[in-house]
Coordinates of C-alpha atoms in Angstrom, one line a residue:
M68 CA 85.4 134.2 145.7
S69 CA 88.4 133.8 144.4
I70 CA 91.8 136.3 146.5
K71 CA 94.2 134.6 144.3
K72 CA 96.4 138.3 145.9
S73 CA 97.3 139.3 148.9
T74 CA 94.7 141.2 151.0
T75 CA 94.0 142.7 154.3
V76 CA 91.7 141.3 157.0
A77 CA 88.8 144.7 156.5
N78 CA 89.3 144.5 152.2
Y79 CA 88.6 140.6 152.5
L80 CA 85.4 141.1 154.6
A81 CA 84.0 144.1 152.4
K82 CA 85.0 142.0 149.4
Y83 CA 83.1 138.8 150.9
I84 CA 80.4 140.9 151.9
S85 CA 79.5 142.4 148.4
K86 CA 79.2 139.0 147.0
I87 CA 76.5 137.7 148.6
G88 CA 74.9 140.5 147.9
V89 CA 74.4 143.1 150.0
K90 CA 74.7 146.4 148.5
N91 CA 74.4 148.6 151.4
I92 CA 76.3 149.0 154.5
F93 CA 75.4 151.3 157.1
M94 CA 77.9 153.0 160.0
L95 CA 79.6 155.5 162.6
S96 CA 83.0 155.5 161.4
G97 CA 86.0 155.7 164.3
T98 CA 89.6 155.4 164.4
G99 CA 89.4 152.4 166.4
S100 CA 87.5 151.1 163.1
I101 CA 89.2 153.1 160.8
Y102 CA 90.4 149.9 158.3
L103 CA 86.5 148.5 159.1
D104 CA 85.8 151.5 157.0
D105 CA 88.4 152.4 154.6
A106 CA 87.5 148.9 152.8
F107 CA 83.4 149.1 152.6
A108 CA 83.3 153.1 151.7
N109 CA 85.4 152.0 148.8
Q110 CA 83.9 148.7 148.2
R111 CA 82.5 148.5 144.2
G112 CA 79.4 147.4 144.5
I113 CA 78.2 148.5 147.9
K114 CA 77.3 152.2 149.1
H115 CA 78.0 152.6 152.6
I116 CA 75.6 155.0 154.4
C117 CA 77.1 157.6 157.2
A118 CA 74.6 157.8 160.3
R119 CA 74.5 159.3 162.8
H120 CA 74.1 157.3 166.0
E121 CA 74.6 153.4 166.1
A122 CA 71.6 151.9 167.8
A123 CA 70.3 154.3 164.2
A124 CA 72.5 151.9 162.3
V125 CA 71.2 149.3 163.0
L126 CA 68.1 150.0 162.7
M127 CA 68.2 151.0 158.9
A128 CA 70.5 147.3 158.3
Q129 CA 67.0 145.8 159.9
A130 CA 64.9 147.6 157.6
S131 CA 66.6 146.9 154.5
A132 CA 67.1 143.4 155.4
K133 CA 63.3 143.0 156.5
L134 CA 62.5 144.6 152.5
N135 CA 65.0 142.6 151.1
N136 CA 65.7 139.2 152.7
K137 CA 69.6 139.9 152.1
I138 CA 71.1 139.9 155.8
G139 CA 71.7 143.5 157.0
V140 CA 75.4 144.6 158.1
V141 CA 76.7 147.7 160.0
I142 CA 80.0 148.9 161.1
A143 CA 80.9 150.2 164.2
T144 CA 83.9 152.1 166.2
T145 CA 85.1 149.8 169.9
G146 CA 84.2 150.6 172.9
P147 CA 81.0 153.6 172.6
G148 CA 80.4 152.9 169.2
G149 CA 79.7 149.2 169.8
T150 CA 77.2 149.9 173.6
N151 CA 75.8 152.0 171.4
A152 CA 74.6 149.6 168.6
I153 CA 73.3 147.9 171.2
G154 CA 69.9 149.0 171.5
G155 CA 69.4 148.4 167.4
V156 CA 70.8 144.5 168.1
V157 CA 67.9 144.0 170.5
E158 CA 65.6 144.9 168.0
S159 CA 66.8 142.9 165.9
W160 CA 67.1 140.0 168.0
V161 CA 63.7 140.2 169.6
D162 CA 62.0 140.6 166.2
S163 CA 64.4 138.0 164.9
I164 CA 66.0 139.9 162.0
P165 CA 69.3 138.9 160.5
V166 CA 72.1 141.8 160.8
L167 CA 75.7 140.9 160.7
V168 CA 77.5 144.1 163.0
I169 CA 81.6 144.2 162.5
S170 CA 83.1 146.3 165.4
G171 CA 86.0 147.7 165.7
Q172 CA 88.6 147.1 168.8
V173 CA 91.5 147.9 170.4
R174 CA 95.1 145.9 169.4
Q175 CA 95.3 143.1 170.9
N176 CA 98.1 143.0 173.2
Q177 CA 95.8 146.2 174.8
I178 CA 93.3 143.9 175.4
V179 CA 93.2 142.9 179.8
N180 CA 90.3 139.8 179.9
K181 CA 88.0 141.0 182.3
A182 CA 88.5 144.8 183.2
R183 CA 86.0 147.0 183.5
S184 CA 88.0 149.3 180.0
F185 CA 91.2 148.9 178.3
G186 CA 94.0 151.0 175.6
I187 CA 92.1 153.5 174.2
Q188 CA 88.4 153.0 174.3
G189 CA 88.4 149.2 174.8
F190 CA 85.7 147.4 175.8
D191 CA 84.8 143.3 175.9
I192 CA 81.2 143.3 173.8
I193 CA 81.1 139.8 173.1
S194 CA 80.7 139.6 176.7
N195 CA 78.5 141.9 177.1
V196 CA 76.3 140.3 173.6
K197 CA 76.3 137.1 173.7
N198 CA 72.7 137.0 175.0
I199 CA 71.9 139.3 171.8
T200 CA 73.4 137.6 169.6
K201 CA 73.3 134.2 167.5
Y202 CA 76.4 134.3 167.2
S203 CA 79.3 136.2 168.4
V204 CA 83.0 136.2 168.4
Q205 CA 86.2 138.5 168.7
V206 CA 88.4 137.9 166.2
S207 CA 92.0 137.0 166.7
K208 CA 93.2 135.4 164.2
P209 CA 93.6 136.5 160.7
N210 CA 93.5 132.9 158.5
E211 CA 90.4 132.4 160.6
I212 CA 88.6 135.3 159.5
R213 CA 86.6 133.1 156.0
Y214 CA 86.0 130.6 159.2
H215 CA 83.7 133.5 161.5
L216 CA 82.4 134.9 158.8
E217 CA 80.9 132.2 157.1
K218 CA 79.8 130.9 160.6
A219 CA 78.6 134.1 161.8
I220 CA 76.2 134.7 158.2
Y221 CA 75.0 131.4 158.8
F222 CA 73.6 131.4 161.9
A223 CA 72.1 134.5 161.3
N224 CA 70.0 132.9 158.7
E225 CA 69.4 129.5 159.8
G226 CA 66.2 128.4 161.8
R227 CA 64.9 131.3 163.8
K228 CA 67.2 133.9 162.4
G229 CA 68.7 137.0 164.3
P230 CA 71.9 138.1 164.9
V231 CA 75.4 138.0 164.5
W232 CA 78.8 139.9 165.7
L233 CA 82.5 140.0 165.1
D234 CA 84.9 141.4 166.8
I235 CA 88.1 142.8 164.9
P236 CA 90.9 143.7 166.8
F237 CA 92.8 146.8 165.0
D238 CA 96.3 145.5 164.1
I239 CA 93.5 142.4 162.4
Q240 CA 92.3 145.4 160.6
N241 CA 94.3 145.0 158.2
S242 CA 96.8 142.4 158.6
K243 CA 97.5 140.8 155.0
I244 CA 95.9 137.7 154.1
K245 CA 95.6 135.3 151.2
E246 CA 92.8 132.5 150.3
D247 CA 94.2 129.6 150.1
Q248 CA 95.2 129.8 153.5
L249 CA 92.3 130.9 155.3
K250 CA 90.1 128.9 156.9
K251 CA 86.8 127.4 156.1
F252 CA 83.2 127.3 157.5
F253 CA 81.3 123.9 157.1
P254 CA 77.9 123.4 158.8
N255 CA 77.2 120.2 160.1
K256 CA 75.0 118.4 158.3
K257 CA 71.4 120.2 158.8
I258 CA 68.9 117.7 160.8
K259 CA 66.5 116.2 157.7
E260 CA 63.0 117.3 158.6
N261 CA 60.7 114.1 159.5
I262 CA 57.4 115.5 160.0
K263 CA 55.5 112.3 161.2
T264 CA 52.6 110.2 159.3
G265 CA 50.8 110.4 162.7
T266 CA 51.2 114.3 163.0
V267 CA 49.5 114.9 159.6
N268 CA 46.6 112.9 159.9
K269 CA 45.7 114.7 163.3
I270 CA 46.2 118.2 161.7
I271 CA 43.4 116.6 158.5
K272 CA 41.5 114.8 161.4
Y273 CA 41.2 118.8 162.7
I274 CA 40.3 120.1 159.7
N275 CA 37.5 118.4 159.1
K276 CA 36.1 118.4 162.2
S277 CA 36.3 121.6 162.2
K278 CA 33.3 124.8 161.6
K279 CA 35.3 127.3 161.8
P280 CA 38.2 127.2 161.1
I281 CA 41.2 130.1 160.6
I282 CA 44.4 130.3 160.0
V283 CA 46.8 132.3 162.0
Y284 CA 49.6 133.9 160.7
G285 CA 52.8 136.4 160.7
Q286 CA 56.5 136.6 159.1
G287 CA 57.5 133.6 159.2
I288 CA 56.1 133.3 156.2
R289 CA 57.5 135.5 154.2
Q290 CA 61.6 134.8 156.6
S291 CA 61.1 131.2 155.0
D292 CA 60.4 131.9 151.6
S293 CA 56.8 130.8 152.2
I294 CA 54.9 133.4 150.7
D295 CA 53.6 130.7 147.4
E296 CA 52.8 128.0 149.4
F297 CA 50.7 129.5 152.0
K298 CA 48.7 131.1 149.3
K299 CA 48.4 127.1 147.9
L300 CA 47.2 126.5 151.2
I301 CA 44.6 128.8 151.5
S302 CA 42.9 129.1 148.4
F303 CA 42.1 125.5 148.6
L304 CA 41.6 125.7 152.6
K305 CA 38.9 128.2 152.0
I306 CA 39.1 129.7 155.0
P307 CA 40.0 133.0 157.0
C308 CA 43.4 134.4 157.8
I309 CA 44.2 136.5 160.2
T310 CA 47.5 138.2 160.6
A311 CA 49.6 138.9 164.2
R312 CA 51.9 142.4 163.7
M313 CA 54.8 141.5 161.3
G314 CA 52.6 140.2 158.9
L315 CA 50.0 142.7 158.2
D316 CA 51.5 143.1 154.1
I317 CA 52.1 139.5 153.1
L318 CA 48.0 139.4 152.0
S319 CA 46.6 142.3 150.9
Y320 CA 43.6 144.5 152.7
D321 CA 41.0 143.7 149.8
E322 CA 42.7 139.7 149.0
K323 CA 39.3 137.6 149.9
Y324 CA 40.7 135.5 152.4
F325 CA 42.2 138.3 154.1
F326 CA 41.0 139.1 157.7
G327 CA 42.2 141.4 159.7
L328 CA 44.8 141.9 162.0
A329 CA 43.7 140.7 165.7
G330 CA 45.6 141.6 169.3
M331 CA 45.1 144.2 171.6
R332 CA 45.8 147.0 168.7
G333 CA 44.2 145.3 165.7
H334 CA 40.4 144.7 163.7
I335 CA 37.0 145.1 165.0
F336 CA 36.2 142.5 162.9
A337 CA 39.1 140.2 163.0
Q338 CA 38.7 139.8 166.7
K339 CA 35.0 139.1 167.0
I340 CA 36.5 136.0 164.0
F341 CA 39.1 135.5 166.6
K342 CA 36.0 135.2 169.2
E343 CA 33.9 132.5 167.3
T344 CA 36.9 130.0 165.7
D345 CA 37.0 126.5 167.3
L346 CA 39.9 125.5 165.7
I347 CA 43.3 128.3 164.8
I348 CA 46.0 126.6 162.2
C349 CA 49.1 129.1 163.8
L350 CA 51.8 129.5 161.1
G351 CA 54.9 131.7 161.7
T352 CA 54.2 133.2 164.4
S353 CA 54.8 133.9 168.1
F354 CA 51.4 134.6 169.2
A355 CA 52.5 137.2 171.2
H356 CA 50.5 138.6 174.8
S357 CA 49.9 141.5 172.5
F358 CA 47.1 139.9 169.9
A359 CA 45.9 136.7 172.2
G360 CA 45.8 138.4 175.8
E361 CA 47.5 138.7 179.0
K362 CA 46.4 135.3 179.9
F363 CA 45.4 133.9 176.7
D364 CA 42.2 134.6 177.1
Q365 CA 41.0 136.8 173.8
F366 CA 40.0 134.4 172.0
N367 CA 37.6 130.9 171.5
K368 CA 39.0 129.2 174.8
F369 CA 37.2 126.3 173.4
A370 CA 39.4 126.6 170.2
K371 CA 42.2 124.1 169.2
I372 CA 45.3 124.8 168.6
L373 CA 47.9 124.0 165.9
M374 CA 51.0 125.6 166.0
V375 CA 53.9 125.6 163.7
N376 CA 56.8 127.0 165.1
N377 CA 60.7 127.0 163.9
D378 CA 61.7 128.2 168.0
K379 CA 60.1 125.3 170.3
V380 CA 60.1 128.2 172.9
E381 CA 57.4 130.2 171.6
M382 CA 54.9 126.6 171.7
S383 CA 55.8 126.1 175.7
K384 CA 54.3 130.0 177.1
P385 CA 52.5 129.3 180.6
E386 CA 48.7 129.2 180.3
L387 CA 49.0 128.9 176.4
K388 CA 47.6 125.0 175.2
V389 CA 48.6 124.4 172.2
D390 CA 47.2 120.8 171.0
L391 CA 49.6 119.5 168.6
K392 CA 53.1 121.5 168.4
I393 CA 54.4 121.0 165.1
N394 CA 59.0 121.8 165.7
S395 CA 59.5 122.5 162.1
D396 CA 61.2 125.2 159.6
L397 CA 57.5 126.6 157.8
N398 CA 58.8 126.0 154.5
Y399 CA 59.2 122.5 154.8
F400 CA 55.7 122.1 156.8
L401 CA 53.8 124.0 153.7
K402 CA 55.2 121.1 151.2
L403 CA 54.2 118.3 153.1
I404 CA 50.9 119.8 154.0
N405 CA 50.0 121.0 150.9
K406 CA 50.8 117.8 149.0
K407 CA 48.5 115.9 151.6
L408 CA 45.5 118.3 151.4
N409 CA 43.7 115.7 148.7
N410 CA 43.2 113.4 151.5
L411 CA 41.1 116.4 153.7
S412 CA 37.1 116.1 152.9
K413 CA 35.9 118.7 151.1
I414 CA 34.4 120.5 153.9
D415 CA 32.2 123.3 152.3
H416 CA 33.4 126.6 155.0
K417 CA 30.8 128.5 152.4
A418 CA 28.7 129.5 155.2
W419 CA 31.7 130.6 158.0
L420 CA 32.9 132.8 155.6
E421 CA 30.5 134.7 154.4
T422 CA 29.8 135.0 158.0
C423 CA 32.9 136.8 158.4
L424 CA 32.7 139.0 155.3
K425 CA 29.6 140.0 156.7
Y426 CA 32.1 141.4 160.2
K427 CA 34.6 142.3 157.9
K428 CA 32.1 145.1 155.7
K429 CA 30.2 146.0 158.6
M430 CA 32.9 146.8 161.8
K431 CA 34.9 149.1 159.4
I432 CA 37.4 151.1 161.5
V433 CA 37.5 154.3 159.5
S434 CA 34.2 156.0 158.8
E435 CA 33.2 159.2 157.1
K436 CA 31.7 160.5 160.7
M437 CA 36.2 161.1 161.8
A438 CA 36.1 163.3 158.9
K439 CA 36.1 166.3 161.5
N440 CA 37.7 168.8 162.9
P441 CA 40.4 168.4 164.4
I442 CA 42.0 165.5 162.7
N443 CA 41.2 161.8 163.5
S444 CA 44.1 160.0 163.4
Y445 CA 42.5 157.3 161.7
Y446 CA 41.0 159.1 159.1
F447 CA 43.7 161.0 157.9
I448 CA 45.9 157.1 157.6
K449 CA 43.1 156.0 155.3
S450 CA 43.4 158.8 153.4
L451 CA 46.8 158.3 153.1
S452 CA 46.9 154.5 152.4
D453 CA 43.6 155.0 149.6
L454 CA 46.0 157.4 147.8
T455 CA 49.4 155.7 147.6
K456 CA 51.1 153.9 145.1
N457 CA 50.9 149.9 144.8
D458 CA 54.9 149.9 145.5
T459 CA 54.9 152.1 148.7
I460 CA 56.5 151.6 151.9
F461 CA 54.9 151.8 154.7
V462 CA 57.2 152.2 158.0
N463 CA 55.4 153.2 161.3
D464 CA 56.7 153.8 164.6
A465 CA 55.2 153.3 168.9
G466 CA 52.3 154.7 169.8
S467 CA 49.6 155.8 168.2
A468 CA 50.9 156.5 164.8
N469 CA 51.8 152.6 165.2
Y470 CA 48.1 151.5 166.3
A471 CA 46.2 154.0 163.9
C472 CA 49.0 152.4 160.7
S473 CA 47.9 149.2 162.2
Q474 CA 44.0 149.8 162.2
A475 CA 43.8 152.1 159.5
L476 CA 46.2 151.6 156.3
E477 CA 44.4 149.1 154.2
L478 CA 47.5 147.9 152.1
K479 CA 47.5 147.5 148.6
K480 CA 49.1 144.0 147.0
G481 CA 53.4 145.2 146.0
Q482 CA 53.1 147.0 149.2
R483 CA 54.8 146.3 152.3
E484 CA 54.8 147.7 156.2
I485 CA 57.4 147.8 158.5
T486 CA 57.7 148.5 162.1
S487 CA 58.9 147.7 166.0
G488 CA 57.1 144.0 166.2
A489 CA 57.9 142.5 169.8
F490 CA 58.9 146.4 171.4
Y491 CA 56.6 148.8 169.3
S492 CA 59.7 150.5 170.5
M493 CA 59.6 154.5 169.6
G494 CA 61.9 156.8 167.6
L495 CA 62.5 153.8 165.1
T496 CA 60.8 155.2 162.4
V497 CA 62.9 157.6 160.3
P498 CA 66.7 155.2 160.9
M499 CA 64.6 152.3 159.2
A500 CA 62.6 154.5 156.5
V501 CA 66.8 155.7 155.5
G502 CA 67.4 152.0 155.5
A503 CA 64.2 151.2 153.8
G504 CA 64.7 154.0 150.6
V505 CA 68.7 153.3 150.8
S506 CA 67.5 149.7 149.7
N507 CA 64.7 150.6 147.4
P508 CA 65.6 153.7 145.5
N509 CA 62.8 154.0 143.6
K510 CA 60.1 153.5 146.4
Q511 CA 58.0 156.1 147.8
I512 CA 58.6 155.4 151.8
I513 CA 55.4 156.7 153.7
A514 CA 57.2 157.0 157.5
V515 CA 54.2 158.1 160.4
T516 CA 55.8 158.6 163.9
G517 CA 55.0 160.6 167.0
D518 CA 55.7 163.7 167.8
G519 CA 57.0 162.3 171.1
S520 CA 58.8 159.5 169.1
I521 CA 60.5 161.5 166.1
E522 CA 63.6 162.8 169.6
L523 CA 64.4 159.8 169.5
N524 CA 66.3 159.3 166.8
I525 CA 65.8 162.8 165.4
Q526 CA 69.7 163.2 164.0
E527 CA 68.7 160.8 161.2
I528 CA 66.6 163.4 159.2
R529 CA 69.6 164.7 158.4
T530 CA 71.2 161.4 156.4
M531 CA 67.1 161.4 155.3
A532 CA 68.2 164.7 153.8
I533 CA 71.6 164.3 152.6
N534 CA 71.1 161.1 150.7
K535 CA 68.0 163.5 148.9
L536 CA 65.7 159.9 150.0
N537 CA 62.0 159.8 149.1
I538 CA 60.6 159.9 152.2
K539 CA 57.8 161.5 153.3
L540 CA 58.3 161.8 157.5
F541 CA 54.3 162.3 158.4
V542 CA 54.6 163.9 162.5
I543 CA 51.4 162.6 164.2
N544 CA 51.3 166.6 166.2
N545 CA 49.0 165.0 169.5
G546 CA 49.9 167.6 171.9
G547 CA 53.1 164.1 173.7
Y548 CA 52.0 161.0 174.1
A549 CA 48.7 160.1 173.2
S550 CA 49.1 156.1 174.6
I551 CA 50.9 156.5 177.7
R552 CA 48.4 159.3 178.9
K553 CA 45.7 156.7 178.0
S554 CA 47.5 154.2 180.1
Q555 CA 48.6 157.4 183.1
D556 CA 44.6 158.0 182.4
D557 CA 43.8 154.2 183.2
M558 CA 46.0 153.5 185.8
T559 CA 47.2 156.8 187.9
G560 CA 44.2 158.7 187.7
G561 CA 45.4 161.4 184.9
R562 CA 48.8 162.0 186.0
Y563 CA 51.2 162.3 183.9
T564 CA 55.0 163.0 184.1
D565 CA 55.6 163.0 180.5
D566 CA 56.8 167.0 178.9
E567 CA 53.3 168.2 177.3
E568 CA 55.5 171.0 175.3
V569 CA 56.1 170.3 171.2
L570 CA 58.7 170.9 168.9
N571 CA 58.6 173.5 166.5
F572 CA 58.8 171.3 163.3
E573 CA 59.1 174.1 160.5
K574 CA 62.1 175.3 162.3
I575 CA 63.1 171.7 162.2
S576 CA 62.9 170.8 159.1
S577 CA 64.4 174.1 157.5
A578 CA 67.2 172.8 160.1
F579 CA 67.8 169.7 158.5
E580 CA 67.3 170.9 155.3
V581 CA 64.0 168.6 153.8
D582 CA 60.9 170.4 152.6
F583 CA 58.2 171.4 155.1
F584 CA 54.3 170.8 154.7
K585 CA 51.4 171.0 158.2
I586 CA 47.9 169.5 157.9
D587 CA 45.5 170.9 159.9
K588 CA 42.1 170.8 158.8
A589 CA 39.9 167.9 157.7
E590 CA 39.1 169.2 154.3
N591 CA 42.3 169.8 153.3
I592 CA 44.0 166.2 153.3
K593 CA 43.2 165.1 150.2
S594 CA 44.7 168.2 148.6
K595 CA 48.0 168.7 151.1
L596 CA 48.4 164.7 150.3
Q597 CA 48.1 165.3 146.5
E598 CA 50.7 167.7 146.8
V599 CA 53.3 166.2 149.0
L600 CA 53.3 163.1 147.4
S601 CA 53.9 164.5 143.6
N602 CA 57.1 164.6 144.4
K603 CA 60.4 162.1 145.0
R604 CA 61.9 164.7 147.7
P605 CA 62.6 164.4 151.4
A606 CA 59.7 165.6 154.0
M607 CA 58.3 166.2 157.0
I608 CA 54.5 167.0 156.9
E609 CA 53.4 168.2 160.4
V610 CA 49.7 166.8 160.5
I611 CA 47.8 168.4 164.0
C612 CA 45.7 165.8 165.1
D613 CA 42.7 165.4 168.2
P614 CA 44.8 165.3 171.2
E615 CA 41.7 164.3 172.9
Q616 CA 41.3 161.1 170.6
K617 CA 40.9 158.0 171.9
I618 CA 43.1 155.1 171.1
I619 CA 40.2 151.5 169.5
E620 CA 40.8 149.3 171.6
T621 CA 39.9 146.1 170.7
F622 CA 40.4 143.8 173.6
N623 CA 37.2 143.4 176.6

C-alpha cells in the first residue's frame, strides 16, 4: 500500500479503506469532519452515500458488513454527529458486526479533558463509546494514523466481531504525512487454538450416546467463514439443525436437515423438536433467552448441552447449564471435529429424523385458511416469499413485521435475510435496506416494516429514492403497534399508551418520490406482488392487515 508522496491524514484514510476492498462508505457531512468528508467523497473506488441521520448511516454500514463480510465504514462529524451515531453503534455491538466509525473532532488546542463540551460542538466521544466498541481512540499524532487504523480494523474482525471508533481532531485531518514515517501496527501473535484430545473424545462420546441429537446454530457460522465446514459436519451426522434468529439464512428452508427457527417467535415444529431432543450441539450462537426461554426452560431439561463459542461470557449465563464448554474459534473447531468424524460410531438417527420431518410437514405456520380478509400478515409474508427470486435480500424490522418474517418466510438457496438480532429495534428496516441495496445493486431488496416502526427512520426513504435503489418497502398497516398492544393486553389490562393514528403512506411516498402501491384484499395479493416486483424502481407498498390478528407464540 504505497503512498510515496506527501498526503494528508484524511486522504491516507480514504485510500487505505479503498485498498482493503471497501466499496461504499456512509456519512452525513459536517464542518467538523470536512476534510474526512472530502477525502472519502473523492476517493477513486469508493462510493459515498449521504444518510439523513448518523445512526441510520451506521445501520447502513452494518447491513453492508453483514452481507459482504467487509468492515462497514461511517464518517460522522463532531459533537451531535458522533453522539447521533451511538444508537447505530450499539446495534453493531450487540449483534457483533464489524463497523468502523471515523468522527471529526475540534482542533486539539480546543480539547479540554473532563469538560462537558469544548470548542465549537466539541465532545469527548471516545470516553462515551469505550463500553460499546472493541477499540476506540482519539488520534493525537498524525504519524500514528496507520497504527490506529490497522489496530482498529484488526480488533473489529478479531475474535467476536464488533464496532471500533477513531476520533480525528480537525487539525490532524489535514496534517501532511509520508508513508515511510508512519508507525505500523503489529498484533500480538495469536494464541494457537488448542482443543485437547480429551475434549474431542467427550464430544464423540456424547454424540454416540445420543438418541435424539440436534445442532443449534447462529450467525457465528457465517462470521467465521465456516458454512462449508458446517455443511460437511451435518451431512455426516445426518441430524436435525435448528437455527437461532441471526442464522435464518444459512440453510435454506427446503434443505434436508433444516428444521426451522426455535424461540418465542419461531417455528412450531422447531420448538417441538427442541422439547424432545436429548443432546444440543450449540455452534456460533449466544443461546439467548428469547431463543431458549427466560429461565432456559423451553427445551428438554434433561438434554445435554455442548457449546462452542469464542466468547466465554455467553457460556456462563445464570441458570444455563452447559455440560461441555468449548471456548474456541468456530472455524478451527469445525475443521478439527470434521477430521475426527471417522471415530464416531455409525449410529443411525433415521427414525429421529423421520419424526422431525413429520413435525415439519404437519406443523406449518401458514395455511390456506389464512387466505381471507382482512389480510393475515403471516399469509402475506408467505405469499411474498413464494414469489421472490433466489438472490433476493430480505430486511425486516421489529415487532409484528419481524415475527411474521421469522415465522412465515421460507428462504430459498441464495437468499439472505438481515434484521436486528439482539434488540429487535424499531426503525432499522429502511436504513439497513439502503445499506443492502447500495452494496448489492444487482439484487432486489425486500424490506418489511410496520406502520409504527417506519416512523423512526422515515427520513431515509429519501436516501433510498435519491440512490434509485431496487428496494420494495412493504409497510404492514395493522393500526399501530400490534406487538406492543399484545404486551399491554397481557400485562396492563389492555390500557394502551401509544398513538393510534397511522400515517398517510400514499402522501409520504409522493413526498419522498417513490412509487406507491396498496394491497388491501387477500385475493389481490399475488397479482399486486407480481406487478410490484417486476421493476427495479424504489417503491413503498402499504399492506392493510387485520388489526386484531394475534401474534403466533411458541413458548408455553
